[in-house]
Amino acid sequence: MSDEVGFTSMFEEHYESVLRYAWRRVGPADAADVAAETFKVAWEKYDKVPHAQPLPWLYTTARNLALNLIRRGNRRDALTDSLSELLTSRGTEEDHAVTVASRQAALAALNSLSERDRELVLLMSWEGLDLRQAATVVGCSRSTAAMRLHRIRRRLRHLLVEESQPITDRQPSFGRSVI
């Protein structure tokens, strides 16, 4: 019971400070989540929190959580940018409309994958897991995950190259026309 009382006291005393700290690091959209996660970790590791001066420990935890959030966002942006780069590198003029269209095509290609394949790609690119870790999460062996990833990349490459071709350059899907 004393842990609960001590934790509640620590929370009431330091929540606003941790929230302001998170706000400065990740902005208003994610600050409350970082602060809440910080106190969740503090509750789980309450015996390791220095009770005399918990604020530095709380700031360190909030900093680590904020950095993880930023890294996930950077990986997500890098994946989307690399997919859309495939489209824009096909000789099209770089402008805002092309960039937006490329990004949309990249997201559409990613969304065209099955749920399991998309999860594998996202675990590795957004969450930063290696192949073995991602395979464990999706419930398959490392070699199966490697083969799936190879096929996924080939499919995404094909989808993005096809998307980047002008409509007049695409082969009709209904066969040859007779003139």
mmCIF file of C-alpha atoms in Angstrom:
data_model
loop_
_atom_site.group_PDB
_atom_site.id
_atom_site.type_symbol
_atom_site.label_atom_id
_atom_site.label_comp_id
_atom_site.label_asym_id
_atom_site.label_seq_id
_atom_site.Cartn_x
_atom_site.Cartn_y
_atom_site.Cartn_z
ATOM 1 C CA MET A 1 0.000 0.000 0.000
ATOM 2 C CA SER A 2 2.883 2.395 0.727
ATOM 3 C CA ASP A 3 4.118 1.916 -2.859
ATOM 4 C CA GLU A 4 0.759 3.076 -4.168
ATOM 5 C CA VAL A 5 0.694 6.107 -1.881
ATOM 6 C CA GLY A 6 4.317 6.971 -2.722
ATOM 7 C CA PHE A 7 3.718 6.549 -6.432
ATOM 8 C CA THR A 8 0.564 8.663 -6.322
ATOM 9 C CA SER A 9 2.449 11.386 -4.488
ATOM 10 C CA MET A 10 5.293 11.256 -7.018
ATOM 11 C CA PHE A 11 2.799 11.351 -9.897
ATOM 12 C CA GLU A 12 0.924 14.350 -8.511
ATOM 13 C CA GLU A 13 4.140 16.225 -7.810
ATOM 14 C CA HIS A 14 5.944 15.569 -11.103
ATOM 15 C CA TYR A 15 3.378 14.811 -13.817
ATOM 16 C CA GLU A 16 3.141 18.404 -15.072
ATOM 17 C CA SER A 17 6.951 18.700 -15.240
ATOM 18 C CA VAL A 18 7.258 15.464 -17.213
ATOM 19 C CA LEU A 19 4.419 16.533 -19.507
ATOM 20 C CA ARG A 20 6.104 19.894 -20.217
ATOM 21 C CA TYR A 21 9.413 18.084 -20.844
ATOM 22 C CA ALA A 22 7.726 15.695 -23.293
ATOM 23 C CA TRP A 23 5.885 18.585 -24.961
ATOM 24 C CA ARG A 24 9.211 20.284 -25.730
ATOM 25 C CA ARG A 25 10.659 17.051 -27.150
ATOM 26 C CA VAL A 26 7.815 15.581 -29.210
ATOM 27 C CA GLY A 27 5.202 18.325 -29.469
ATOM 28 C CA PRO A 28 1.627 18.551 -28.251
ATOM 29 C CA ALA A 29 0.258 15.584 -30.217
ATOM 30 C CA ASP A 30 2.436 12.990 -28.471
ATOM 31 C CA ALA A 31 3.405 14.663 -25.187
ATOM 32 C CA ALA A 32 0.586 13.179 -23.097
ATOM 33 C CA ASP A 33 1.357 9.681 -24.399
ATOM 34 C CA VAL A 34 5.048 10.029 -23.543
ATOM 35 C CA ALA A 35 4.210 11.343 -20.072
ATOM 36 C CA ALA A 36 1.705 8.538 -19.448
ATOM 37 C CA GLU A 37 4.169 5.909 -20.661
ATOM 38 C CA THR A 38 6.855 7.436 -18.432
ATOM 39 C CA PHE A 39 4.696 6.952 -15.356
ATOM 40 C CA LYS A 40 3.690 3.470 -16.486
ATOM 41 C CA VAL A 41 7.378 2.538 -16.592
ATOM 42 C CA ALA A 42 7.887 4.263 -13.239
ATOM 43 C CA TRP A 43 5.096 2.154 -11.724
ATOM 44 C CA GLU A 44 6.533 -1.046 -13.187
ATOM 45 C CA LYS A 45 10.026 -0.195 -11.925
ATOM 46 C CA TYR A 46 9.001 1.688 -8.817
ATOM 47 C CA ASP A 47 11.576 -0.098 -6.668
ATOM 48 C CA LYS A 48 14.352 1.318 -8.917
ATOM 49 C CA VAL A 49 13.115 4.909 -8.911
ATOM 50 C CA PRO A 50 15.215 7.077 -6.575
ATOM 51 C CA HIS A 51 12.481 8.173 -4.167
ATOM 52 C CA ALA A 52 14.421 11.138 -2.762
ATOM 53 C CA GLN A 53 14.760 12.769 -6.218
ATOM 54 C CA PRO A 54 12.679 10.973 -8.840
ATOM 55 C CA LEU A 55 12.521 13.802 -11.389
ATOM 56 C CA PRO A 56 15.886 13.118 -13.098
ATOM 57 C CA TRP A 57 14.933 9.425 -13.422
ATOM 58 C CA LEU A 58 11.539 10.415 -14.835
ATOM 59 C CA TYR A 59 13.166 12.817 -17.308
ATOM 60 C CA THR A 60 15.607 10.118 -18.427
ATOM 61 C CA THR A 61 12.737 7.704 -18.984
ATOM 62 C CA ALA A 62 10.712 10.343 -20.844
ATOM 63 C CA ARG A 63 13.756 11.186 -22.952
ATOM 64 C CA ASN A 64 14.251 7.538 -23.939
ATOM 65 C CA LEU A 65 10.566 7.153 -24.798
ATOM 66 C CA ALA A 66 10.601 10.367 -26.835
ATOM 67 C CA LEU A 67 13.707 9.243 -28.731
ATOM 68 C CA ASN A 68 12.059 5.899 -29.495
ATOM 69 C CA LEU A 69 8.981 7.720 -30.779
ATOM 70 C CA ILE A 70 11.112 9.995 -32.951
ATOM 71 C CA ARG A 71 13.107 7.030 -34.315
ATOM 72 C CA ARG A 72 9.890 5.181 -35.210
ATOM 73 C CA GLY A 73 8.643 8.266 -37.008
ATOM 74 C CA ASN A 74 11.942 8.655 -38.841
ATOM 75 C CA ARG A 75 11.896 4.994 -39.926
ATOM 76 C CA ARG A 76 8.305 5.327 -41.117
ATOM 77 C CA ASP A 77 9.177 8.476 -43.057
ATOM 78 C CA ALA A 78 12.319 6.859 -44.490
ATOM 79 C CA LEU A 79 10.323 3.866 -45.710
ATOM 80 C CA THR A 80 7.700 6.051 -47.327
ATOM 81 C CA ASP A 81 10.373 8.308 -48.826
ATOM 82 C CA SER A 82 12.367 5.394 -50.215
ATOM 83 C CA LEU A 83 9.248 3.904 -51.775
ATOM 84 C CA SER A 84 8.229 7.214 -53.297
ATOM 85 C CA GLU A 85 11.830 7.839 -54.416
ATOM 86 C CA LEU A 86 11.536 4.806 -56.657
ATOM 87 C CA LEU A 87 8.683 6.541 -58.419
ATOM 88 C CA THR A 88 10.277 9.960 -58.730
ATOM 89 C CA SER A 89 13.639 8.560 -59.881
ATOM 90 C CA ARG A 90 12.088 7.386 -63.144
ATOM 91 C CA GLY A 91 12.831 10.653 -64.929
ATOM 92 C CA THR A 92 9.784 12.644 -63.873
ATOM 93 C CA GLU A 93 10.146 16.285 -63.031
ATOM 94 C CA GLU A 94 10.368 16.847 -59.292
ATOM 95 C CA ASP A 95 7.529 19.044 -58.058
ATOM 96 C CA HIS A 96 5.111 18.969 -55.207
ATOM 97 C CA ALA A 97 2.355 17.190 -57.128
ATOM 98 C CA VAL A 98 4.732 14.422 -58.200
ATOM 99 C CA THR A 99 5.995 14.030 -54.648
ATOM 100 C CA VAL A 100 2.459 13.780 -53.277
ATOM 101 C CA ALA A 101 1.450 11.324 -55.983
ATOM 102 C CA SER A 102 4.587 9.268 -55.365
ATOM 103 C CA ARG A 103 3.966 9.138 -51.647
ATOM 104 C CA GLN A 104 0.354 8.086 -52.250
ATOM 105 C CA ALA A 105 1.503 5.369 -54.666
ATOM 106 C CA ALA A 106 4.035 4.113 -52.140
ATOM 107 C CA LEU A 107 1.407 3.931 -49.415
ATOM 108 C CA ALA A 108 -1.033 2.233 -51.791
ATOM 109 C CA ALA A 109 1.644 -0.340 -52.684
ATOM 110 C CA LEU A 110 2.289 -0.965 -49.004
ATOM 111 C CA ASN A 111 -1.440 -1.287 -48.341
ATOM 112 C CA SER A 112 -1.790 -3.780 -51.196
ATOM 113 C CA LEU A 113 0.260 -6.290 -49.214
ATOM 114 C CA SER A 114 -1.423 -8.913 -47.085
ATOM 115 C CA GLU A 115 -1.744 -8.089 -43.386
ATOM 116 C CA ARG A 116 1.087 -10.521 -42.469
ATOM 117 C CA ASP A 117 3.431 -9.225 -45.174
ATOM 118 C CA ARG A 118 2.741 -5.601 -44.274
ATOM 119 C CA GLU A 119 3.364 -6.424 -40.608
ATOM 120 C CA LEU A 120 6.742 -7.979 -41.468
ATOM 121 C CA VAL A 121 7.816 -4.915 -43.462
ATOM 122 C CA LEU A 122 6.602 -2.464 -40.815
ATOM 123 C CA LEU A 123 8.218 -4.347 -37.935
ATOM 124 C CA MET A 124 11.557 -4.134 -39.668
ATOM 125 C CA SER A 125 11.361 -0.637 -41.107
ATOM 126 C CA TRP A 126 9.254 1.273 -38.580
ATOM 127 C CA GLU A 127 9.960 -0.619 -35.396
ATOM 128 C CA GLY A 128 13.618 -1.328 -36.193
ATOM 129 C CA LEU A 129 13.503 -5.063 -35.533
ATOM 130 C CA ASP A 130 15.997 -7.325 -37.254
ATOM 131 C CA LEU A 131 14.817 -10.245 -39.395
ATOM 132 C CA ARG A 132 14.998 -12.786 -36.570
ATOM 133 C CA GLN A 133 13.006 -10.584 -34.181
ATOM 134 C CA ALA A 134 10.386 -9.718 -36.803
ATOM 135 C CA ALA A 135 10.033 -13.425 -37.693
ATOM 136 C CA THR A 136 9.360 -14.220 -34.047
ATOM 137 C CA VAL A 137 6.662 -11.540 -33.840
ATOM 138 C CA VAL A 138 4.853 -12.729 -36.986
ATOM 139 C CA GLY A 139 5.216 -16.374 -35.935
ATOM 140 C CA CYS A 140 7.501 -17.893 -38.553
ATOM 141 C CA SER A 141 11.109 -19.005 -38.879
ATOM 142 C CA ARG A 142 13.894 -16.618 -39.849
ATOM 143 C CA SER A 143 14.324 -18.358 -43.229
ATOM 144 C CA THR A 144 10.603 -18.145 -43.972
ATOM 145 C CA ALA A 145 10.632 -14.457 -43.071
ATOM 146 C CA ALA A 146 13.680 -13.893 -45.307
ATOM 147 C CA MET A 147 11.920 -15.526 -48.267
ATOM 148 C CA ARG A 148 8.717 -13.561 -47.613
ATOM 149 C CA LEU A 149 10.698 -10.321 -47.355
ATOM 150 C CA HIS A 150 12.456 -11.051 -50.655
ATOM 151 C CA ARG A 151 9.100 -11.637 -52.363
ATOM 152 C CA ILE A 152 7.574 -8.553 -50.725
ATOM 153 C CA ARG A 153 10.413 -6.333 -51.946
ATOM 154 C CA ARG A 154 10.152 -7.741 -55.460
ATOM 155 C CA ARG A 155 6.380 -7.147 -55.458
ATOM 156 C CA LEU A 156 6.719 -3.588 -54.140
ATOM 157 C CA ARG A 157 9.419 -2.829 -56.710
ATOM 158 C CA HIS A 158 7.163 -4.158 -59.482
ATOM 159 C CA LEU A 159 4.161 -2.185 -58.238
ATOM 160 C CA LEU A 160 6.121 1.034 -57.958
ATOM 161 C CA VAL A 161 7.800 0.702 -61.356
ATOM 162 C CA GLU A 162 4.436 -0.049 -62.950
ATOM 163 C CA GLU A 163 2.897 2.959 -61.194
ATOM 164 C CA SER A 164 5.680 5.259 -62.402
ATOM 165 C CA GLN A 165 5.120 4.450 -66.092
ATOM 166 C CA PRO A 166 2.909 6.840 -68.019
ATOM 167 C CA ILE A 167 -0.416 5.253 -68.919
ATOM 168 C CA THR A 168 0.472 5.289 -72.635
ATOM 169 C CA ASP A 169 3.596 3.165 -71.960
ATOM 170 C CA ARG A 170 1.735 0.420 -70.119
ATOM 171 C CA GLN A 171 0.884 -2.796 -71.873
ATOM 172 C CA PRO A 172 -2.841 -3.495 -72.133
ATOM 173 C CA SER A 173 -3.960 -6.285 -69.849
ATOM 174 C CA PHE A 174 -6.573 -7.614 -72.287
ATOM 175 C CA GLY A 175 -4.156 -8.806 -74.978
ATOM 176 C CA ARG A 176 -3.106 -7.536 -78.404
ATOM 177 C CA SER A 177 -5.251 -5.241 -80.443
ATOM 178 C CA VAL A 178 -5.844 -5.941 -84.098
ATOM 179 C CA ILE A 179 -5.663 -3.003 -86.505
#
